[in-house]
Structures are given as C-alpha cells and as structure tokens.
GROMACS .gro file of C-alpha atoms in nm:
model
  495
    1UNK     CA    1  -0.032   0.054   0.022
    2UNK     CA    2   0.279   0.198   0.038
    3UNK     CA    3   0.495   0.194  -0.204
    4UNK     CA    4   0.092   0.294  -0.415
    5UNK     CA    5   0.139   0.590  -0.254
    6UNK     CA    6   0.496   0.660  -0.309
    7UNK     CA    7   0.400   0.637  -0.678
    8UNK     CA    8   0.089   0.782  -0.711
    9UNK     CA    9   0.305   1.063  -0.535
   10UNK     CA   10   0.555   0.982  -0.788
   11UNK     CA   11   0.357   1.070  -1.078
   12UNK     CA   12   0.147   1.390  -0.921
   13UNK     CA   13   0.506   1.563  -0.914
   14UNK     CA   14   0.566   1.490  -1.246
   15UNK     CA   15   0.246   1.596  -1.382
   16UNK     CA   16   0.292   1.967  -1.161
   17UNK     CA   17   0.683   1.964  -1.295
   18UNK     CA   18   0.506   1.967  -1.651
   19UNK     CA   19   0.212   2.159  -1.535
   20UNK     CA   20   0.463   2.432  -1.376
   21UNK     CA   21   0.716   2.394  -1.753
   22UNK     CA   22   0.454   2.470  -1.994
   23UNK     CA   23   0.269   2.718  -1.826
   24UNK     CA   24   0.670   2.878  -1.816
   25UNK     CA   25   0.636   2.833  -2.163
   26UNK     CA   26   0.353   3.005  -2.219
   27UNK     CA   27   0.435   3.297  -2.040
   28UNK     CA   28   0.762   3.286  -2.265
   29UNK     CA   29   0.607   3.300  -2.564
   30UNK     CA   30   0.280   3.451  -2.476
   31UNK     CA   31   0.382   3.819  -2.763
   32UNK     CA   32   0.493   3.561  -2.975
   33UNK     CA   33   0.205   3.403  -2.912
   34UNK     CA   34  -0.054   3.771  -2.849
   35UNK     CA   35   0.079   3.892  -3.223
   36UNK     CA   36   0.011   3.571  -3.441
   37UNK     CA   37  -0.349   3.556  -3.320
   38UNK     CA   38  -0.359   3.960  -3.307
   39UNK     CA   39  -0.310   3.911  -3.710
   40UNK     CA   40  -0.502   3.639  -3.812
   41UNK     CA   41  -0.825   3.857  -3.614
   42UNK     CA   42  -0.758   4.135  -3.797
   43UNK     CA   43  -0.744   3.978  -4.107
   44UNK     CA   44  -1.057   3.947  -4.052
   45UNK     CA   45  -1.171   4.248  -3.822
   46UNK     CA   46  -0.982   4.537  -4.071
   47UNK     CA   47  -1.147   4.379  -4.376
   48UNK     CA   48  -1.518   4.361  -4.214
   49UNK     CA   49  -1.521   4.696  -4.043
   50UNK     CA   50  -1.400   4.855  -4.382
   51UNK     CA   51  -1.669   4.672  -4.555
   52UNK     CA   52  -1.969   4.754  -4.241
   53UNK     CA   53  -1.866   5.091  -4.283
   54UNK     CA   54  -1.945   5.136  -4.710
   55UNK     CA   55  -2.237   4.899  -4.694
   56UNK     CA   56  -2.349   5.173  -4.419
   57UNK     CA   57  -2.268   5.427  -4.612
   58UNK     CA   58  -2.471   5.378  -4.856
   59UNK     CA   59  -2.756   5.469  -4.678
   60UNK     CA   60  -2.624   5.728  -4.553
   61UNK     CA   61  -2.582   5.843  -4.974
   62UNK     CA   62  -2.934   5.656  -5.034
   63UNK     CA   63  -3.037   5.935  -4.771
   64UNK     CA   64  -2.910   6.230  -4.847
   65UNK     CA   65  -2.995   6.235  -5.211
   66UNK     CA   66  -3.378   6.210  -5.121
   67UNK     CA   67  -3.341   6.481  -4.834
   68UNK     CA   68  -3.272   6.714  -5.098
   69UNK     CA   69  -3.610   6.598  -5.228
   70UNK     CA   70  -3.826   6.695  -4.998
   71UNK     CA   71  -3.928   6.654  -4.586
   72UNK     CA   72  -4.169   6.325  -4.690
   73UNK     CA   73  -3.941   6.120  -4.935
   74UNK     CA   74  -3.674   6.160  -4.672
   75UNK     CA   75  -3.909   6.031  -4.425
   76UNK     CA   76  -3.930   5.774  -4.644
   77UNK     CA   77  -3.671   5.692  -4.677
   78UNK     CA   78  -3.558   5.631  -4.349
   79UNK     CA   79  -3.849   5.449  -4.258
   80UNK     CA   80  -3.840   5.244  -4.502
   81UNK     CA   81  -3.473   5.199  -4.449
   82UNK     CA   82  -3.460   5.184  -4.066
   83UNK     CA   83  -3.800   5.009  -3.973
   84UNK     CA   84  -3.896   4.821  -4.296
   85UNK     CA   85  -3.578   4.670  -4.460
   86UNK     CA   86  -3.430   4.679  -4.086
   87UNK     CA   87  -3.695   4.429  -3.947
   88UNK     CA   88  -3.542   4.205  -4.193
   89UNK     CA   89  -3.190   4.280  -4.225
   90UNK     CA   90  -3.159   4.197  -3.853
   91UNK     CA   91  -3.301   3.848  -3.903
   92UNK     CA   92  -3.121   3.744  -4.254
   93UNK     CA   93  -2.814   3.844  -4.088
   94UNK     CA   94  -2.831   3.592  -3.811
   95UNK     CA   95  -2.924   3.376  -3.984
   96UNK     CA   96  -2.628   3.375  -4.176
   97UNK     CA   97  -2.441   3.402  -3.912
   98UNK     CA   98  -2.478   2.982  -3.850
   99UNK     CA   99  -2.270   2.941  -4.125
  100UNK     CA  100  -1.943   3.138  -3.855
  101UNK     CA  101  -2.048   2.784  -3.678
  102UNK     CA  102  -2.078   2.538  -3.944
  103UNK     CA  103  -1.783   2.713  -4.174
  104UNK     CA  104  -1.533   2.783  -3.899
  105UNK     CA  105  -1.575   2.417  -3.755
  106UNK     CA  106  -1.490   2.304  -4.047
  107UNK     CA  107  -1.201   2.462  -4.240
  108UNK     CA  108  -1.097   2.415  -3.874
  109UNK     CA  109  -1.102   2.109  -3.921
  110UNK     CA  110  -0.995   2.095  -4.283
  111UNK     CA  111  -1.329   1.954  -4.419
  112UNK     CA  112  -1.312   2.208  -4.711
  113UNK     CA  113  -1.539   2.063  -4.919
  114UNK     CA  114  -1.815   2.142  -4.641
  115UNK     CA  115  -1.773   2.486  -4.667
  116UNK     CA  116  -1.958   2.540  -5.037
  117UNK     CA  117  -2.212   2.274  -4.932
  118UNK     CA  118  -2.297   2.485  -4.592
  119UNK     CA  119  -2.306   2.775  -4.857
  120UNK     CA  120  -2.527   2.678  -5.104
  121UNK     CA  121  -2.765   2.511  -4.744
  122UNK     CA  122  -2.766   2.865  -4.644
  123UNK     CA  123  -2.922   3.017  -4.967
  124UNK     CA  124  -3.230   2.773  -4.990
  125UNK     CA  125  -3.307   2.870  -4.649
  126UNK     CA  126  -3.226   3.258  -4.632
  127UNK     CA  127  -3.395   3.257  -4.946
  128UNK     CA  128  -3.708   3.073  -4.890
  129UNK     CA  129  -3.767   3.288  -4.562
  130UNK     CA  130  -3.718   3.573  -4.855
  131UNK     CA  131  -4.023   3.534  -4.960
  132UNK     CA  132  -4.245   3.442  -4.614
  133UNK     CA  133  -4.089   3.759  -4.561
  134UNK     CA  134  -4.221   3.966  -4.813
  135UNK     CA  135  -4.554   4.058  -4.668
  136UNK     CA  136  -4.327   4.357  -4.444
  137UNK     CA  137  -4.244   4.509  -4.784
  138UNK     CA  138  -4.576   4.470  -4.946
  139UNK     CA  139  -4.787   4.605  -4.719
  140UNK     CA  140  -4.544   4.800  -4.538
  141UNK     CA  141  -4.834   5.056  -4.578
  142UNK     CA  142  -5.134   4.957  -4.363
  143UNK     CA  143  -4.886   4.879  -4.110
  144UNK     CA  144  -4.711   5.216  -4.047
  145UNK     CA  145  -5.056   5.366  -4.086
  146UNK     CA  146  -5.165   5.123  -3.760
  147UNK     CA  147  -4.812   5.238  -3.601
  148UNK     CA  148  -4.896   5.564  -3.615
  149UNK     CA  149  -4.761   5.701  -3.909
  150UNK     CA  150  -4.919   5.983  -4.141
  151UNK     CA  151  -5.087   5.874  -4.457
  152UNK     CA  152  -4.840   6.097  -4.697
  153UNK     CA  153  -4.539   5.937  -4.501
  154UNK     CA  154  -4.682   5.549  -4.533
  155UNK     CA  155  -4.763   5.588  -4.848
  156UNK     CA  156  -4.407   5.716  -4.993
  157UNK     CA  157  -4.242   5.499  -4.740
  158UNK     CA  158  -4.493   5.188  -4.919
  159UNK     CA  159  -4.397   5.265  -5.262
  160UNK     CA  160  -4.079   5.279  -5.154
  161UNK     CA  161  -4.034   4.928  -4.935
  162UNK     CA  162  -4.219   4.756  -5.312
  163UNK     CA  163  -3.892   4.894  -5.478
  164UNK     CA  164  -3.633   4.782  -5.224
  165UNK     CA  165  -3.780   4.473  -5.234
  166UNK     CA  166  -3.511   4.333  -5.466
  167UNK     CA  167  -3.252   4.486  -5.207
  168UNK     CA  168  -3.428   4.186  -4.983
  169UNK     CA  169  -3.356   3.950  -5.182
  170UNK     CA  170  -3.010   4.006  -5.192
  171UNK     CA  171  -2.941   3.977  -4.848
  172UNK     CA  172  -2.991   3.594  -4.935
  173UNK     CA  173  -2.677   3.518  -5.109
  174UNK     CA  174  -2.454   3.802  -5.009
  175UNK     CA  175  -2.422   3.773  -4.633
  176UNK     CA  176  -2.382   3.365  -4.720
  177UNK     CA  177  -2.053   3.476  -4.935
  178UNK     CA  178  -1.931   3.732  -4.686
  179UNK     CA  179  -1.919   3.475  -4.416
  180UNK     CA  180  -1.854   3.212  -4.632
  181UNK     CA  181  -1.540   3.396  -4.710
  182UNK     CA  182  -1.467   3.575  -4.351
  183UNK     CA  183  -1.426   3.208  -4.291
  184UNK     CA  184  -1.140   3.096  -4.501
  185UNK     CA  185  -0.962   3.456  -4.399
  186UNK     CA  186  -1.027   3.593  -4.705
  187UNK     CA  187  -1.181   3.891  -4.564
  188UNK     CA  188  -0.978   4.183  -4.787
  189UNK     CA  189  -1.180   4.061  -5.157
  190UNK     CA  190  -1.572   4.123  -4.902
  191UNK     CA  191  -1.384   4.548  -4.805
  192UNK     CA  192  -1.304   4.556  -5.207
  193UNK     CA  193  -1.613   4.529  -5.351
  194UNK     CA  194  -1.787   4.699  -5.069
  195UNK     CA  195  -1.565   5.022  -5.202
  196UNK     CA  196  -1.648   4.924  -5.515
  197UNK     CA  197  -2.059   4.921  -5.429
  198UNK     CA  198  -2.028   5.224  -5.216
  199UNK     CA  199  -1.920   5.382  -5.553
  200UNK     CA  200  -2.110   5.239  -5.731
  201UNK     CA  201  -2.440   5.336  -5.506
  202UNK     CA  202  -2.255   5.746  -5.531
  203UNK     CA  203  -2.271   5.711  -5.881
  204UNK     CA  204  -2.619   5.559  -5.997
  205UNK     CA  205  -2.766   5.743  -5.645
  206UNK     CA  206  -2.673   6.082  -5.873
  207UNK     CA  207  -2.782   5.940  -6.185
  208UNK     CA  208  -3.160   5.851  -6.140
  209UNK     CA  209  -3.225   6.148  -5.910
  210UNK     CA  210  -3.075   6.401  -6.029
  211UNK     CA  211  -3.021   6.323  -6.488
  212UNK     CA  212  -3.325   6.055  -6.521
  213UNK     CA  213  -3.522   6.240  -6.224
  214UNK     CA  214  -3.668   5.926  -6.119
  215UNK     CA  215  -3.731   6.086  -5.738
  216UNK     CA  216  -3.736   5.863  -5.467
  217UNK     CA  217  -3.818   5.528  -5.640
  218UNK     CA  218  -3.487   5.654  -5.809
  219UNK     CA  219  -3.303   5.678  -5.462
  220UNK     CA  220  -3.424   5.287  -5.420
  221UNK     CA  221  -3.342   5.082  -5.750
  222UNK     CA  222  -3.019   5.320  -5.699
  223UNK     CA  223  -2.993   5.163  -5.338
  224UNK     CA  224  -3.080   4.787  -5.539
  225UNK     CA  225  -2.784   4.817  -5.822
  226UNK     CA  226  -2.538   4.817  -5.593
  227UNK     CA  227  -2.641   4.551  -5.329
  228UNK     CA  228  -2.694   4.338  -5.581
  229UNK     CA  229  -2.354   4.491  -5.762
  230UNK     CA  230  -2.161   4.390  -5.440
  231UNK     CA  231  -2.337   4.008  -5.439
  232UNK     CA  232  -2.218   4.015  -5.829
  233UNK     CA  233  -1.873   4.073  -5.726
  234UNK     CA  234  -1.839   3.801  -5.452
  235UNK     CA  235  -2.038   3.524  -5.612
  236UNK     CA  236  -1.784   3.553  -5.892
  237UNK     CA  237  -1.415   3.533  -5.644
  238UNK     CA  238  -1.613   3.263  -5.496
  239UNK     CA  239  -1.741   3.060  -5.748
  240UNK     CA  240  -1.480   3.133  -6.023
  241UNK     CA  241  -1.180   2.980  -5.943
  242UNK     CA  242  -1.026   3.194  -5.607
  243UNK     CA  243  -1.201   2.892  -5.319
  244UNK     CA  244  -1.031   2.631  -5.499
  245UNK     CA  245  -1.046   2.386  -5.186
  246UNK     CA  246  -1.380   2.558  -5.065
  247UNK     CA  247  -1.582   2.553  -5.361
  248UNK     CA  248  -1.647   2.207  -5.579
  249UNK     CA  249  -1.981   2.311  -5.842
  250UNK     CA  250  -2.314   2.294  -5.710
  251UNK     CA  251  -2.411   1.977  -5.560
  252UNK     CA  252  -2.753   1.800  -5.416
  253UNK     CA  253  -2.587   1.684  -5.158
  254UNK     CA  254  -2.705   2.131  -4.991
  255UNK     CA  255  -3.050   1.952  -4.961
  256UNK     CA  256  -2.996   1.674  -4.752
  257UNK     CA  257  -2.968   1.789  -4.343
  258UNK     CA  258  -3.152   2.109  -4.452
  259UNK     CA  259  -3.435   2.056  -4.126
  260UNK     CA  260  -3.152   2.074  -3.885
  261UNK     CA  261  -2.979   2.347  -4.075
  262UNK     CA  262  -3.247   2.549  -4.043
  263UNK     CA  263  -3.286   2.522  -3.682
  264UNK     CA  264  -2.933   2.617  -3.577
  265UNK     CA  265  -2.991   2.925  -3.852
  266UNK     CA  266  -3.357   3.059  -3.679
  267UNK     CA  267  -3.166   3.028  -3.383
  268UNK     CA  268  -2.887   3.224  -3.527
  269UNK     CA  269  -3.129   3.502  -3.680
  270UNK     CA  270  -3.347   3.487  -3.310
  271UNK     CA  271  -3.036   3.571  -3.117
  272UNK     CA  272  -2.903   3.844  -3.311
  273UNK     CA  273  -3.249   4.017  -3.452
  274UNK     CA  274  -3.346   4.064  -3.128
  275UNK     CA  275  -3.045   4.289  -3.014
  276UNK     CA  276  -3.109   4.480  -3.379
  277UNK     CA  277  -3.467   4.532  -3.260
  278UNK     CA  278  -3.432   4.653  -2.897
  279UNK     CA  279  -3.280   4.998  -3.009
  280UNK     CA  280  -3.529   5.043  -3.310
  281UNK     CA  281  -3.782   4.990  -2.978
  282UNK     CA  282  -3.664   5.189  -2.853
  283UNK     CA  283  -3.634   5.528  -3.118
  284UNK     CA  284  -3.989   5.416  -3.121
  285UNK     CA  285  -4.087   5.436  -2.756
  286UNK     CA  286  -3.965   5.750  -2.756
  287UNK     CA  287  -4.184   5.912  -2.982
  288UNK     CA  288  -4.472   5.848  -2.776
  289UNK     CA  289  -4.356   6.062  -2.553
  290UNK     CA  290  -4.508   6.431  -2.451
  291UNK     CA  291  -4.292   6.693  -2.671
  292UNK     CA  292  -4.114   6.439  -2.845
  293UNK     CA  293  -4.000   6.601  -3.153
  294UNK     CA  294  -3.655   6.738  -2.952
  295UNK     CA  295  -3.619   6.398  -2.741
  296UNK     CA  296  -3.647   6.181  -3.069
  297UNK     CA  297  -3.383   6.412  -3.286
  298UNK     CA  298  -3.135   6.384  -2.960
  299UNK     CA  299  -3.131   6.044  -2.967
  300UNK     CA  300  -3.191   5.999  -3.351
  301UNK     CA  301  -2.804   6.205  -3.323
  302UNK     CA  302  -2.689   5.986  -3.091
  303UNK     CA  303  -2.822   5.658  -3.232
  304UNK     CA  304  -2.652   5.736  -3.555
  305UNK     CA  305  -2.268   5.793  -3.382
  306UNK     CA  306  -2.355   5.443  -3.224
  307UNK     CA  307  -2.438   5.336  -3.569
  308UNK     CA  308  -2.101   5.423  -3.655
  309UNK     CA  309  -1.917   5.327  -3.386
  310UNK     CA  310  -2.118   4.987  -3.371
  311UNK     CA  311  -1.986   4.853  -3.708
  312UNK     CA  312  -1.616   4.846  -3.501
  313UNK     CA  313  -1.723   4.627  -3.220
  314UNK     CA  314  -1.936   4.415  -3.549
  315UNK     CA  315  -1.661   4.291  -3.709
  316UNK     CA  316  -1.507   4.178  -3.351
  317UNK     CA  317  -1.808   3.998  -3.340
  318UNK     CA  318  -1.754   3.849  -3.742
  319UNK     CA  319  -1.376   3.788  -3.656
  320UNK     CA  320  -1.411   3.599  -3.285
  321UNK     CA  321  -1.680   3.404  -3.418
  322UNK     CA  322  -1.500   3.288  -3.677
  323UNK     CA  323  -1.162   3.260  -3.503
  324UNK     CA  324  -1.302   3.052  -3.204
  325UNK     CA  325  -1.459   2.847  -3.444
  326UNK     CA  326  -1.146   2.766  -3.614
  327UNK     CA  327  -1.014   2.628  -3.341
  328UNK     CA  328  -1.225   2.490  -3.238
  329UNK     CA  329  -1.273   2.295  -3.514
  330UNK     CA  330  -0.876   2.206  -3.527
  331UNK     CA  331  -0.956   2.019  -3.200
  332UNK     CA  332  -0.754   2.342  -2.984
  333UNK     CA  333  -0.957   2.411  -2.699
  334UNK     CA  334  -0.670   2.602  -2.520
  335UNK     CA  335  -0.619   2.831  -2.787
  336UNK     CA  336  -1.053   2.894  -2.847
  337UNK     CA  337  -0.943   3.048  -2.563
  338UNK     CA  338  -0.672   3.252  -2.628
  339UNK     CA  339  -0.939   3.389  -2.910
  340UNK     CA  340  -1.151   3.498  -2.660
  341UNK     CA  341  -0.957   3.729  -2.437
  342UNK     CA  342  -0.700   3.833  -2.753
  343UNK     CA  343  -1.060   3.969  -2.895
  344UNK     CA  344  -1.227   4.127  -2.574
  345UNK     CA  345  -0.886   4.299  -2.505
  346UNK     CA  346  -0.851   4.430  -2.796
  347UNK     CA  347  -1.210   4.566  -2.874
  348UNK     CA  348  -1.273   4.698  -2.514
  349UNK     CA  349  -0.966   4.925  -2.499
  350UNK     CA  350  -1.108   5.064  -2.859
  351UNK     CA  351  -1.444   5.055  -2.673
  352UNK     CA  352  -1.263   5.250  -2.364
  353UNK     CA  353  -1.128   5.507  -2.595
  354UNK     CA  354  -1.467   5.637  -2.786
  355UNK     CA  355  -1.560   5.626  -2.468
  356UNK     CA  356  -1.392   5.885  -2.326
  357UNK     CA  357  -1.407   6.026  -2.654
  358UNK     CA  358  -1.756   6.120  -2.616
  359UNK     CA  359  -1.727   6.233  -2.230
  360UNK     CA  360  -1.443   6.501  -2.366
  361UNK     CA  361  -1.707   6.618  -2.652
  362UNK     CA  362  -2.063   6.535  -2.481
  363UNK     CA  363  -2.089   6.901  -2.572
  364UNK     CA  364  -2.007   6.927  -2.985
  365UNK     CA  365  -2.167   6.609  -3.106
  366UNK     CA  366  -2.482   6.729  -3.202
  367UNK     CA  367  -2.282   6.966  -3.439
  368UNK     CA  368  -2.189   6.683  -3.647
  369UNK     CA  369  -2.566   6.656  -3.748
  370UNK     CA  370  -2.721   6.968  -3.620
  371UNK     CA  371  -2.702   7.391  -3.579
  372UNK     CA  372  -3.058   7.364  -3.354
  373UNK     CA  373  -2.960   7.431  -2.978
  374UNK     CA  374  -3.248   7.252  -2.810
  375UNK     CA  375  -3.122   6.925  -3.013
  376UNK     CA  376  -2.705   7.022  -2.866
  377UNK     CA  377  -2.836   7.032  -2.542
  378UNK     CA  378  -3.032   6.747  -2.558
  379UNK     CA  379  -2.703   6.538  -2.685
  380UNK     CA  380  -2.547   6.724  -2.413
  381UNK     CA  381  -2.773   6.570  -2.126
  382UNK     CA  382  -2.777   6.179  -2.296
  383UNK     CA  383  -2.406   6.206  -2.409
  384UNK     CA  384  -2.366   6.068  -2.067
  385UNK     CA  385  -2.523   5.723  -2.202
  386UNK     CA  386  -2.416   5.725  -2.557
  387UNK     CA  387  -2.094   5.669  -2.372
  388UNK     CA  388  -2.229   5.364  -2.166
  389UNK     CA  389  -2.381   5.220  -2.456
  390UNK     CA  390  -2.034   5.220  -2.690
  391UNK     CA  391  -1.843   5.111  -2.329
  392UNK     CA  392  -2.106   4.819  -2.374
  393UNK     CA  393  -2.122   4.707  -2.705
  394UNK     CA  394  -1.735   4.694  -2.751
  395UNK     CA  395  -1.806   4.318  -2.504
  396UNK     CA  396  -2.089   4.283  -2.540
  397UNK     CA  397  -2.052   4.155  -2.944
  398UNK     CA  398  -1.793   3.990  -2.897
  399UNK     CA  399  -1.894   3.759  -2.647
  400UNK     CA  400  -2.195   3.731  -2.878
  401UNK     CA  401  -1.935   3.630  -3.103
  402UNK     CA  402  -1.807   3.290  -2.898
  403UNK     CA  403  -2.126   3.230  -2.872
  404UNK     CA  404  -2.132   3.215  -3.269
  405UNK     CA  405  -1.807   2.986  -3.322
  406UNK     CA  406  -1.882   2.764  -2.993
  407UNK     CA  407  -2.279   2.699  -3.147
  408UNK     CA  408  -2.431   2.852  -2.809
  409UNK     CA  409  -2.710   3.032  -3.105
  410UNK     CA  410  -3.028   2.915  -2.902
  411UNK     CA  411  -2.912   2.894  -2.548
  412UNK     CA  412  -2.797   3.284  -2.643
  413UNK     CA  413  -3.161   3.327  -2.776
  414UNK     CA  414  -3.368   3.291  -2.464
  415UNK     CA  415  -3.080   3.514  -2.266
  416UNK     CA  416  -3.167   3.832  -2.469
  417UNK     CA  417  -3.548   3.763  -2.490
  418UNK     CA  418  -3.526   3.788  -2.189
  419UNK     CA  419  -3.247   4.064  -2.082
  420UNK     CA  420  -3.415   4.287  -2.351
  421UNK     CA  421  -3.787   4.203  -2.369
  422UNK     CA  422  -3.838   4.054  -1.999
  423UNK     CA  423  -3.665   4.310  -1.780
  424UNK     CA  424  -3.455   4.627  -1.987
  425UNK     CA  425  -3.802   4.636  -2.184
  426UNK     CA  426  -4.052   4.707  -1.870
  427UNK     CA  427  -3.749   4.864  -1.690
  428UNK     CA  428  -3.713   5.150  -2.008
  429UNK     CA  429  -4.122   5.205  -1.993
  430UNK     CA  430  -4.077   5.237  -1.634
  431UNK     CA  431  -3.825   5.470  -1.536
  432UNK     CA  432  -3.959   5.668  -1.878
  433UNK     CA  433  -4.313   5.698  -1.829
  434UNK     CA  434  -4.336   5.591  -1.413
  435UNK     CA  435  -4.090   5.828  -1.326
  436UNK     CA  436  -4.133   6.028  -1.568
  437UNK     CA  437  -3.683   6.060  -1.632
  438UNK     CA  438  -3.843   6.148  -2.064
  439UNK     CA  439  -3.596   5.953  -2.321
  440UNK     CA  440  -3.326   5.962  -2.026
  441UNK     CA  441  -3.567   5.690  -1.815
  442UNK     CA  442  -3.604   5.507  -2.093
  443UNK     CA  443  -3.232   5.485  -2.291
  444UNK     CA  444  -3.089   5.389  -1.880
  445UNK     CA  445  -3.336   5.141  -1.820
  446UNK     CA  446  -3.294   4.944  -2.128
  447UNK     CA  447  -2.924   4.971  -2.082
  448UNK     CA  448  -2.902   4.883  -1.772
  449UNK     CA  449  -3.160   4.584  -1.725
  450UNK     CA  450  -3.158   4.485  -2.044
  451UNK     CA  451  -2.727   4.538  -2.180
  452UNK     CA  452  -2.538   4.528  -1.886
  453UNK     CA  453  -2.686   4.234  -1.710
  454UNK     CA  454  -2.687   4.071  -2.095
  455UNK     CA  455  -2.341   4.097  -2.085
  456UNK     CA  456  -2.262   4.009  -1.782
  457UNK     CA  457  -2.454   3.639  -1.769
  458UNK     CA  458  -2.278   3.584  -2.126
  459UNK     CA  459  -1.959   3.711  -2.009
  460UNK     CA  460  -1.986   3.416  -1.616
  461UNK     CA  461  -2.075   3.156  -1.903
  462UNK     CA  462  -1.785   3.263  -2.118
  463UNK     CA  463  -1.551   3.254  -1.804
  464UNK     CA  464  -1.678   2.885  -1.732
  465UNK     CA  465  -1.682   2.729  -2.005
  466UNK     CA  466  -1.467   2.382  -2.075
  467UNK     CA  467  -1.318   2.437  -2.357
  468UNK     CA  468  -1.213   2.101  -2.421
  469UNK     CA  469  -1.548   1.987  -2.393
  470UNK     CA  470  -1.607   2.208  -2.653
  471UNK     CA  471  -1.379   2.120  -2.891
  472UNK     CA  472  -1.463   1.840  -2.858
  473UNK     CA  473  -1.841   1.914  -2.927
  474UNK     CA  474  -1.678   2.070  -3.221
  475UNK     CA  475  -1.548   1.749  -3.341
  476UNK     CA  476  -1.846   1.599  -3.297
  477UNK     CA  477  -2.106   1.898  -3.468
  478UNK     CA  478  -1.802   1.853  -3.791
  479UNK     CA  479  -1.871   1.440  -3.757
  480UNK     CA  480  -2.258   1.479  -3.778
  481UNK     CA  481  -2.223   1.728  -4.045
  482UNK     CA  482  -1.920   1.610  -4.337
  483UNK     CA  483  -1.985   1.396  -4.589
  484UNK     CA  484  -1.623   1.233  -4.558
  485UNK     CA  485  -1.330   1.147  -4.775
  486UNK     CA  486  -1.278   1.388  -5.041
  487UNK     CA  487  -0.963   1.426  -5.189
  488UNK     CA  488  -0.918   1.786  -5.066
  489UNK     CA  489  -1.018   1.794  -4.722
  490UNK     CA  490  -0.755   1.627  -4.471
  491UNK     CA  491  -0.928   1.579  -4.133
  492UNK     CA  492  -0.674   1.383  -3.917
  493UNK     CA  493  -0.403   1.661  -3.945
  494UNK     CA  494  -0.488   1.962  -3.726
  495UNK     CA  495  -0.413   2.389  -3.807
   0.00000   0.00000   0.00000
C-alpha cells in the first residue's frame, strides 16, 4: 500500500513539474502568440470594419439624395431603411451567422469541401425565408398607418418599400457569401467589393435621382443596384476559381440535412434580431413621449453616432466567431480560449477610447448633424448614456461572437429574450413614464436592465466554459454534418 502511495506522489509531482514547465513556456511565448493571434484576428476584423462602414454609408448616401427631394421623401427613405428593411436585415443577417459556426469549425477541421455545401444550404434557407418576409414590404403602408404614421409618409414609404424588394433578396446571397469568405480568412475581397459597391451607389443615385429625375424611387433602385453589384462581385470571386478548396460546384448534397440547418439558422437569426430590434424599439417608444420632437432628434443623433462606432464591435463579432470556430474545429480548446481573451481585450480598449472621446466632446457631438441649440443641449444630456452604450457594445458583441463560434445560438437567444424584453424593456417603460424621466429614463432602463445584465451573463458563461469539452462538441458536430473523404480534405491533421 505504501509503495502505491509513493508511486501516486511521484506521478503527481511529475504532473506538477510538467504543468509548471507548460505555464513557463506559455509566459515566455506570450508576445509571439499575441502577435500571431492579433494578425489572424485583424485579417478578419480590419476588412470587416471597412466593408460594414461602406455598407452603412450606402444608406447614408441614399438618405442624403432623398433629403434634397423633400421632407416626405427623406422620411419615407429613412423609415423604409430603418424599420421595414431593418426588421428583416437583422433576422437574415443572424440566420447567415450560422455559417460562422459551421464553416468556421469545418475549416478548422480541414473539411474544406463542406464550406461550399453549407454555403448552398444557407442560400436555400435564406432565399425561402425572404419569401416568407415579403408581406412586411408589400403591406408596409397599412402597417405604418397602424403604428401612427401620417397617411402621406406611410403611402410614400410603402411605395419605397416595394421598390426595395430586390435589395431584400440580395441579403439571402450576400450574407452567406461574406461568411463563406470570412471563415477562410479571405475577408479582404469583401472590403474591396464593398468599396466598389459604395462608388456604384453614389454614381447610380446621382444618375437616377438628378439626371433621370426618378425621385425617391430612383434612390431606392440605386440602393438595389449597388447591393446586387456587391453580390455579383462576391459570387464571381467565390465560384469562379479563387476558392478551389472550398468550392467544388453545385451539389444535391446541399438539400440534405436542411431541417437541422434551418434550426441552427433560426436560432442564430433570433439571437441577433432580438438585439437589432431592441434599440429600434427605443426610438419608437421615444416618439410617444409628450413633446417628443427634440427627444427623438437627439436620440437619432446619438443612435447615428452609435451606429457608426458599432461597425467596429460588429467586425469583432465576426472575427471572434470565425477564429473561435476555427480553433474548436481544429480541436484546440486552449487556443479558442486565448482568441476570446485577445478579442475581448482589444475591443474593450477601442471601446474605452471612444467612450472617453464621447465624454470629452459631450457638448459638441450634435454639431455634426444639426445647429439647433435645443437638440445640441439634449444630446449633451444623453452623452453619458451614449458613452456607456458604446462601452458595453465593445464587450457584448464579442461575447456573442464566442457564442456563435461555439454554436450556443439557441441559449443566447433565450438570454437575449429574457434580458431585453422581460427585464430591460419594462424597466425602460417604468423609468420613462412612471418615474417621468423621459428619454433618459427609457434609454437608461434599457441599458442597465437589458444590455448590462446580458453582458454579465454572457461573461460568466464564457469564463466558466470548458474549452476542451467545446472542442470535442465541435469535432462531433463536424463529423455529424460532414460528408467524408473528399480528395482535398485532411481531417486527421490540425492547424
């Protein structure tokens, strides 16, 4: 018995020595690892920021051209983009993020051929979903009248919404193509195509609105053309020889396992659209306040600033999801954990910078958009909440990206539903109307009751994550969803 005890002590000491050696080795190689991971992460994040800002700018250009036509035209384009298109944009974007889980893990496991099959499955699912969402565009006018919009604005918005249906269907192809390329670290092409699309948007808007005098319909058609131009660019790059490992042609295998794919896509869509709709509801609720004109204007200024800056966390969301999925697919749980630490740290530093900038320029922010003294003062009063929102948004999307990389979309959808709509929204209503704190109360309640709690919950889940177990789950998912033994795959090797 004594000899067995001595053997156990020897084994324990040997393990401790090995663990200390590994820890020392890890610390010695921390900076090279950090630089290597940062390089991989920013190969996704950098172009993603660029392409998202370009896409966001297309809407700004369209609104600018419409704004010179008249107030009704500006209102119709703005409502069509933010409410009608925005309602569907979040859902379809979220559904496409299922590819970040599946393609990312398959690429990490070197099941390269599956990326093309997943891409085709996503096209099928999102294209069918676009048909299901068509009533939102077709009946936009009566829906907006029901929500309290004037007949003139509602009718004009309904007309614009119908002309934006081609834009709606472009999402079904563009979002999957973007994620297909992101998971291969070929994100640069999406940035260049987005810039080209932005130039096409500016040119076609000028041609259709000013030269051909098609008015607000011309502005909508210009947006359609520019988005489909980006789809065509990504399509040609992906399918015409630049992705030989991951695209081997159209396949009937894309129709197999669609139900499982639908469930993951819907979970991803619900997860993201619950976040996307949350702050749109904030603007809608503010519109029902007494003397709400200045409050809505001030909040719109804050949301515009937040929207521009939010492109950075959204890019980190994409980069984190892809990198975590890559490492889990390759069976590297510890590497996935390291990716999470690097991404959260870098995004938080950027968030702190912009948070400080907002607080420093609190009384000058609104001059970018307006010269109204009342609106400038109102924005000044909201600047603290804007700074807190930007800071939280520098952490929360990255944690959501970790969830996408791990395949936790369904759980996060429940968390979002509970935090945003069961806690945050009622608290905002309570602070805004019952305690008569107006827009400050509504926004503050929704931040601290919704976003802050959700961020804390996701942080706890991420900290407590068993990364090796997640790597095993990823391996099982790849094995379950993959069709084995293609010539160009090497599943037994790791990155």
